[in-house]
Structures are given as structure tokens and as C-alpha cells.
GROMACS .gro file of C-alpha atoms in nm:
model
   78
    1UNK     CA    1   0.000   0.000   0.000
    2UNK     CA    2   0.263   0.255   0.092
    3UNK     CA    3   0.455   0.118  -0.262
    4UNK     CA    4   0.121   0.267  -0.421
    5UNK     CA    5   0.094   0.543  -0.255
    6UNK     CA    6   0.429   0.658  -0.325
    7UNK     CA    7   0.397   0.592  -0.692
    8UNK     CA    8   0.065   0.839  -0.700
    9UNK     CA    9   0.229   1.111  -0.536
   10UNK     CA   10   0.540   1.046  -0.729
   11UNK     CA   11   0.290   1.054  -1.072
   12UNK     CA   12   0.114   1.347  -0.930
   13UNK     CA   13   0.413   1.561  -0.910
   14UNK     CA   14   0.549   1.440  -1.218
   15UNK     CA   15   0.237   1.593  -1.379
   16UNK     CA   16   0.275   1.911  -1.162
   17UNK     CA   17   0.599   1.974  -1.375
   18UNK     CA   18   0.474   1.857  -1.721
   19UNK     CA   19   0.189   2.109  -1.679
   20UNK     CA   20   0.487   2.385  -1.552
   21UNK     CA   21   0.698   2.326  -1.843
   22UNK     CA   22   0.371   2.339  -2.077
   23UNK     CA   23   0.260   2.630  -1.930
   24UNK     CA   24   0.616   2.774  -1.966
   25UNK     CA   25   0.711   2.683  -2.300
   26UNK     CA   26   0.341   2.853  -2.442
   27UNK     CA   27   0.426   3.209  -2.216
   28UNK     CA   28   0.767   3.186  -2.417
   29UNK     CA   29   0.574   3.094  -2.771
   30UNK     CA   30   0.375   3.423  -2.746
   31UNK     CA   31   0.632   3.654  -2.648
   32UNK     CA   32   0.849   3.544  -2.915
   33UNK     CA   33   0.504   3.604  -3.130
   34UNK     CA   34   0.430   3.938  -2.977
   35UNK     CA   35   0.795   4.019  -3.028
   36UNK     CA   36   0.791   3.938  -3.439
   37UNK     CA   37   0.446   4.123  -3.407
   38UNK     CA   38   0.624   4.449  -3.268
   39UNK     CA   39   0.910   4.419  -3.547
   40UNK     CA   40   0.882   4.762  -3.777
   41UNK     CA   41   0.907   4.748  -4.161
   42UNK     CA   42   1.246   4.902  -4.238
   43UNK     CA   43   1.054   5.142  -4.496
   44UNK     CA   44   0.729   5.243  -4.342
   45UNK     CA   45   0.569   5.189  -4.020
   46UNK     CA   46   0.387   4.844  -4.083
   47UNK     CA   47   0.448   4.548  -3.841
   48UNK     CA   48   0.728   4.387  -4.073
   49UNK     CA   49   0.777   3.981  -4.097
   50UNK     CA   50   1.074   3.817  -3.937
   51UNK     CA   51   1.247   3.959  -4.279
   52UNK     CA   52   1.236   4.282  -4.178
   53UNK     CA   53   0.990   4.470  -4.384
   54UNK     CA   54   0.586   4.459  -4.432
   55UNK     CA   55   0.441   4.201  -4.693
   56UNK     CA   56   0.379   4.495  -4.950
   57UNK     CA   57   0.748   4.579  -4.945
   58UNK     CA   58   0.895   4.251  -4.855
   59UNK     CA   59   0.724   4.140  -5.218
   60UNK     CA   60   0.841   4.461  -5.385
   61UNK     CA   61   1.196   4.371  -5.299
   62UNK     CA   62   1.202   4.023  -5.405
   63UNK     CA   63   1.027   4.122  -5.738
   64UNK     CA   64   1.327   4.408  -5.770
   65UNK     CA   65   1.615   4.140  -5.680
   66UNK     CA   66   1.449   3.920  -5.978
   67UNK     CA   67   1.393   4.183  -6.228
   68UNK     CA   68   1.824   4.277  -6.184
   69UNK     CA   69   1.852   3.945  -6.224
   70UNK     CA   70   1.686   3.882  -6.483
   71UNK     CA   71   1.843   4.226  -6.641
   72UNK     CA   72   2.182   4.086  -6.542
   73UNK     CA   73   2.105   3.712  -6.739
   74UNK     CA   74   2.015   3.930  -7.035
   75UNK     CA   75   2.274   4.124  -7.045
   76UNK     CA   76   2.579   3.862  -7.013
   77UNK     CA   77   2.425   3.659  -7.275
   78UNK     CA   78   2.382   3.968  -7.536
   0.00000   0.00000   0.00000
């Protein structure tokens, strides 16, 4: 009896710190999320992406970086 009594206790606290960690581990989830959500665009005031910059100008930059590229391709093969 005291065999199975030790073993609930012993399960008991074992969830008490499963829960803790849990509990812990989603606190640190959303302030890493509210701290991406805080992150300025580098060219206007928007909440930027882990990038740096707001969707609108995040797109607008990769479209840029292709079309040099794509000037740069024609170019070397004229």
C-alpha cells in the first residue's frame, strides 16, 4: 500500500511539472510572437515579418532582386 501510494504522489508531481513546463514553454511561444508582431518594416511603419519589412514591401523587394537578375542574365548573354 505505501509502494502505491508513493507511486501516485510520485505521478502526481510528475504531472505538476509537465503542466509547468507546458505552461512555460506557451508564455515563451507568445512573447516570441508578440515580439515578431512588434518588429517595424524598415521602410514604413507596418508590423514587418521576421524579414524585416511589411508584406507589401517585402514582395516589392524580391520582385526588384528578380527583375536585376533577370536584367543581369540578359545582359551577359547579349
Amino acid at each position: 500500500m505505501t509502494i502505491a501510494a508513493n507511486l501516485a504522489t510520485l505521478a502526481a508531481d510528475l504531472n505538476g511539472w509537465t503542466n509547468a513546463i507546458d505552461k512555460a514553454r506557451r508564455a515563451y511561444a507568445q512573447h516570441l510572437n508578440e515580439l515578431e508582431a512588434h518588429t517595424i518594416c524598415r521602410d514604413c511603419d507596418r508590423p514587418a515579418t521576421s524579414q524585416g519589412r511589411c508584406d507589401p514591401h517585402r514582395r516589392r523587394y524580391w520582385s526588384e532582386c528578380s527583375q536585376r537578375a533577370r536584367d543581369k542574365k540578359k545582359e551577359t548573354t547579349a
